[in-house]
XYZ file of C-alpha atoms in Angstrom:
306
model
C -2.857 9.050 -31.449
C -1.280 12.178 -32.899
C 2.072 10.529 -32.115
C 1.042 7.623 -34.322
C 0.008 9.898 -37.193
C 3.031 12.184 -37.075
C 5.666 9.484 -36.595
C 4.257 7.218 -39.320
C 4.006 10.179 -41.702
C 7.699 10.849 -41.103
C 8.529 7.225 -41.952
C 6.506 7.456 -45.166
C 8.487 10.537 -46.225
C 11.901 8.905 -45.842
C 11.100 5.221 -46.496
C 13.186 3.329 -49.041
C 11.654 -0.153 -48.969
C 7.957 0.814 -49.106
C 6.498 3.674 -51.130
C 3.007 5.150 -50.865
C 1.590 5.603 -54.388
C -0.770 8.587 -54.308
C -2.142 7.787 -57.758
C -3.099 4.369 -56.372
C -4.985 6.046 -53.531
C -6.836 8.296 -55.995
C -7.770 5.310 -58.160
C -9.162 3.298 -55.242
C -11.081 6.275 -53.863
C -12.382 7.057 -57.340
C -13.895 3.579 -57.545
C -15.766 3.957 -54.251
C -19.395 4.721 -54.961
C -21.042 6.899 -52.317
C -19.201 5.551 -49.291
C -17.014 2.647 -48.241
C -18.800 -0.702 -47.876
C -20.021 -1.062 -44.297
C -18.683 -4.097 -42.440
C -20.348 -4.928 -39.136
C -18.023 -5.363 -36.140
C -19.050 -8.972 -35.400
C -19.786 -9.963 -38.985
C -18.372 -13.422 -38.256
C -20.659 -13.976 -35.227
C -17.815 -15.255 -33.038
C -17.493 -12.813 -30.134
C -18.813 -12.882 -26.590
C -21.299 -10.102 -25.856
C -23.590 -9.529 -22.879
C -23.724 -5.719 -23.021
C -21.894 -5.438 -19.682
C -18.532 -5.454 -17.887
C -17.817 -9.084 -18.736
C -17.779 -8.180 -22.432
C -15.158 -5.511 -21.679
C -13.064 -8.105 -19.813
C -13.419 -10.510 -22.733
C -12.333 -7.879 -25.270
C -9.297 -6.868 -23.230
C -8.133 -10.486 -22.890
C -8.831 -11.040 -26.589
C -6.761 -8.023 -27.600
C -3.951 -8.982 -25.228
C -3.624 -12.208 -27.242
C -4.479 -10.839 -30.682
C -1.176 -11.312 -32.508
C 0.966 -13.593 -34.661
C -1.332 -16.284 -36.052
C 0.507 -16.900 -39.319
C 3.081 -19.521 -38.148
C 0.220 -22.025 -37.750
C -1.862 -22.146 -40.929
C -4.918 -23.443 -39.076
C -4.813 -20.766 -36.379
C -6.637 -17.479 -36.914
C -8.155 -14.527 -35.130
C -11.549 -16.199 -35.507
C -10.289 -19.299 -33.689
C -8.975 -17.133 -30.834
C -12.115 -15.002 -30.519
C -14.521 -17.950 -30.681
C -12.354 -20.069 -28.349
C -12.330 -17.344 -25.692
C -16.064 -16.846 -26.220
C -16.729 -20.544 -25.591
C -14.479 -20.518 -22.517
C -16.421 -17.629 -21.009
C -19.791 -19.147 -21.828
C -18.682 -22.300 -19.987
C -17.158 -20.471 -17.006
C -17.959 -16.823 -16.295
C -14.929 -16.558 -13.970
C -12.424 -17.717 -16.623
C -11.044 -14.187 -17.101
C -11.048 -13.058 -13.484
C -7.827 -11.155 -12.793
C -6.492 -13.677 -10.287
C -7.049 -16.553 -12.701
C -5.392 -14.724 -15.596
C -2.194 -14.605 -13.510
C -2.061 -18.393 -13.173
C -2.680 -19.772 -16.649
C -0.019 -22.018 -18.158
C 0.573 -22.726 -21.844
C -1.223 -26.090 -21.727
C -4.150 -24.522 -19.844
C -4.449 -21.765 -22.443
C -4.447 -24.390 -25.182
C -7.115 -26.362 -23.348
C -9.233 -23.234 -22.950
C -8.996 -22.572 -26.701
C -9.403 -26.285 -27.530
C -6.136 -26.033 -29.472
C -4.268 -29.332 -29.987
C -0.656 -28.114 -30.112
C 1.611 -25.296 -28.861
C 0.488 -21.840 -29.951
C 2.849 -19.502 -31.825
C 4.743 -17.437 -29.229
C 2.902 -19.360 -26.531
C 5.238 -18.297 -23.717
C 4.662 -14.660 -24.637
C 0.903 -15.141 -24.730
C 0.981 -16.622 -21.241
C 3.257 -13.846 -20.007
C 0.848 -11.227 -21.342
C -2.132 -12.908 -19.676
C -0.234 -12.767 -16.390
C 0.666 -9.111 -16.979
C -2.949 -8.184 -17.721
C -4.268 -10.035 -14.667
C -1.674 -8.575 -12.331
C -2.092 -4.961 -13.428
C -5.877 -5.148 -13.569
C -5.853 -6.447 -9.998
C -3.268 -3.927 -8.798
C -4.624 -0.770 -10.414
C -8.186 -1.342 -11.614
C -9.932 -3.557 -9.072
C -9.456 -6.568 -11.338
C -11.816 -5.245 -14.014
C -11.101 -3.869 -17.469
C -14.412 -2.006 -17.225
C -12.870 0.164 -14.474
C -10.002 0.951 -16.838
C -12.533 2.078 -19.445
C -14.476 4.143 -16.907
C -11.305 6.105 -16.106
C -10.822 7.245 -19.699
C -13.778 9.655 -19.616
C -15.235 8.362 -22.897
C -12.009 9.244 -24.732
C -10.326 6.735 -27.035
C -7.100 8.755 -26.868
C -7.058 8.664 -23.065
C -7.894 4.954 -23.100
C -4.974 4.108 -25.400
C -2.664 6.299 -23.313
C -3.794 4.609 -20.097
C -3.295 1.132 -21.541
C 0.166 1.953 -22.869
C 1.153 3.433 -19.503
C 0.037 0.463 -17.408
C 0.569 -2.548 -19.686
C 4.055 -2.912 -21.224
C 2.814 -5.636 -23.574
C 0.737 -3.012 -25.391
C 3.640 -0.555 -25.834
C 3.920 -0.973 -29.585
C 6.658 1.395 -30.695
C 10.039 1.114 -32.399
C 13.120 3.141 -33.223
C 13.594 3.882 -36.925
C 16.586 5.869 -38.212
C 16.973 7.445 -34.769
C 13.292 8.398 -34.434
C 10.681 6.872 -32.118
C 7.791 5.468 -34.153
C 4.454 4.783 -32.456
C 1.863 2.298 -33.733
C -0.102 1.008 -30.697
C -2.033 -1.559 -32.739
C -3.538 -3.658 -29.939
C -4.280 -0.724 -27.621
C -6.124 1.073 -30.403
C -7.988 -2.033 -31.509
C -9.322 -2.457 -27.965
C -10.853 1.015 -28.207
C -12.274 0.149 -31.622
C -13.618 -3.191 -30.391
C -15.432 -1.447 -27.549
C -16.912 1.072 -29.957
C -17.941 -1.650 -32.407
C -19.277 -4.155 -29.882
C -21.337 -1.636 -27.917
C -22.288 0.311 -31.077
C -20.929 3.556 -29.698
C -23.045 3.356 -26.540
C -22.275 2.537 -22.898
C -18.732 1.237 -22.600
C -18.322 1.878 -26.319
C -19.185 5.571 -26.181
C -15.958 7.253 -27.274
C -16.419 10.824 -28.465
C -13.036 10.886 -30.231
C -13.151 7.507 -31.998
C -12.136 9.446 -35.120
C -8.678 9.878 -33.604
C -7.993 6.132 -33.835
C -5.819 5.105 -36.807
C -5.816 1.772 -38.595
C -4.297 -1.197 -36.816
C -0.989 -1.896 -38.527
C -0.738 -5.661 -38.911
C 0.350 -8.049 -41.679
C -2.973 -8.275 -43.567
C -3.655 -4.593 -44.311
C -0.249 -3.869 -45.943
C -0.768 -6.843 -48.273
C -4.236 -5.601 -49.262
C -2.908 -2.076 -49.840
C -0.198 -3.504 -52.081
C -2.788 -5.516 -53.981
C -4.835 -2.338 -54.481
C -1.786 -0.518 -55.878
C -1.492 1.858 -52.927
C 1.792 0.482 -51.573
C 4.822 -0.345 -53.704
C 7.669 -2.521 -52.411
C 11.325 -2.506 -53.332
C 12.433 -5.504 -55.389
C 14.344 -6.932 -52.426
C 11.389 -6.616 -50.042
C 8.965 -8.064 -52.584
C 11.268 -11.046 -53.092
C 11.529 -11.638 -49.345
C 7.754 -11.631 -48.920
C 7.076 -13.751 -51.993
C 9.616 -16.331 -50.782
C 7.816 -16.453 -47.405
C 11.030 -15.482 -45.628
C 10.789 -13.857 -42.210
C 11.400 -10.156 -41.657
C 12.845 -9.326 -38.245
C 10.857 -7.222 -35.780
C 12.159 -3.675 -35.564
C 13.923 -3.798 -38.934
C 13.529 -0.885 -41.348
C 11.473 -3.060 -43.692
C 9.033 -4.121 -40.991
C 8.565 -0.620 -39.609
C 8.058 0.826 -43.095
C 5.426 -1.796 -43.951
C 3.392 -0.908 -40.898
C 3.994 2.855 -40.799
C 3.360 3.406 -44.511
C 0.096 1.472 -44.169
C -1.084 3.830 -41.424
C -0.076 6.884 -43.445
C -1.616 5.603 -46.696
C -4.983 4.898 -45.072
C -4.940 8.336 -43.431
C -4.529 9.830 -46.921
C -7.345 7.575 -48.186
C -9.580 8.689 -45.339
C -8.939 12.365 -46.048
C -9.672 11.937 -49.749
C -12.842 9.901 -49.200
C -14.086 12.388 -46.592
C -13.622 15.289 -48.990
C -15.280 13.325 -51.805
C -18.460 12.341 -49.930
C -18.576 15.409 -47.700
C -18.584 13.673 -44.332
C -16.074 12.174 -41.949
C -14.920 8.616 -42.605
C -13.340 6.744 -39.718
C -10.018 4.945 -40.008
C -11.668 2.195 -37.905
C -14.184 1.620 -40.706
C -11.504 1.615 -43.385
C -9.410 -0.846 -41.409
C -12.296 -3.288 -40.999
C -13.111 -3.041 -44.701
C -9.487 -3.686 -45.745
C -8.914 -6.440 -43.174
C -12.144 -8.296 -44.002
C -11.180 -8.131 -47.673
C -7.761 -9.583 -46.884
C -8.793 -12.505 -44.680
C -11.135 -13.764 -47.387
C -8.153 -14.316 -49.689
C -6.400 -17.445 -48.489
C -3.589 -17.022 -51.018
C -2.820 -13.415 -50.036
C 0.933 -13.107 -49.476
C 1.890 -10.993 -46.475
C 5.084 -10.254 -44.611
C 6.076 -12.647 -41.823
C 7.344 -11.204 -38.571
C 7.335 -12.870 -35.177
C 5.915 -10.140 -32.958
C 3.673 -9.772 -29.930
C 2.324 -6.475 -31.278
C 0.323 -7.807 -34.246
């Protein structure tokens, strides 16, 4: 994840559409009493969990599909997570590798009990097929084998996922530089750590290396907190609910500056309270704050990466 930190820091230094306001970071950190509010991983009570390999399979499928909910106002991460949970409770073989390779759009909708086409439905189906095929080809059909190979390292796990699954290769080119974000690969590591409470499949000795998961909610919350400032043109685009193209300078800056800003927050909080604060914890705090605000205006980008 050092590639994520260094490349996003470079973006933050040269960005023109999004600015990180250090005084805003200091103000937010100054208002934190003792430590950041703790948010439990499954605070919504919507995820499948049996403390075994099937939970790992569930989380990997969930994170393969965890992107782009905003085009359908009634669709959300909670709907996806709970829909997959229900599917697995009804049929323990629903996420077997061979079955993942055969799902169609209508079958995915039926599994989620969703009444209409999903945003980027063809891409979601393609990614299910990709996950099933590569799990079967390289990991005996089981995501738990993938996790076993990482040697309890979140960094190795993210690297392994990015190497084997193209749909998780979340990086872009910005002003001639390769920028790495790896949102869904990192969130899988964080989900394992959170679900298993740092034990068993969730024991990752370097979970502190994981950054935040650059999506469309966290930048909006950081702006609301006064940590990110947008150019007038970018602010107008977002406030008008106009789309921002994937891979554009604006989109990359929104995501990269969010990662960098939260890294600066983490460093300042850690020095203030005298112990390490995890970016994973900060991300969950910011994200849970954002999803509770139905009127929160965020950028709109059609992307399979978040």
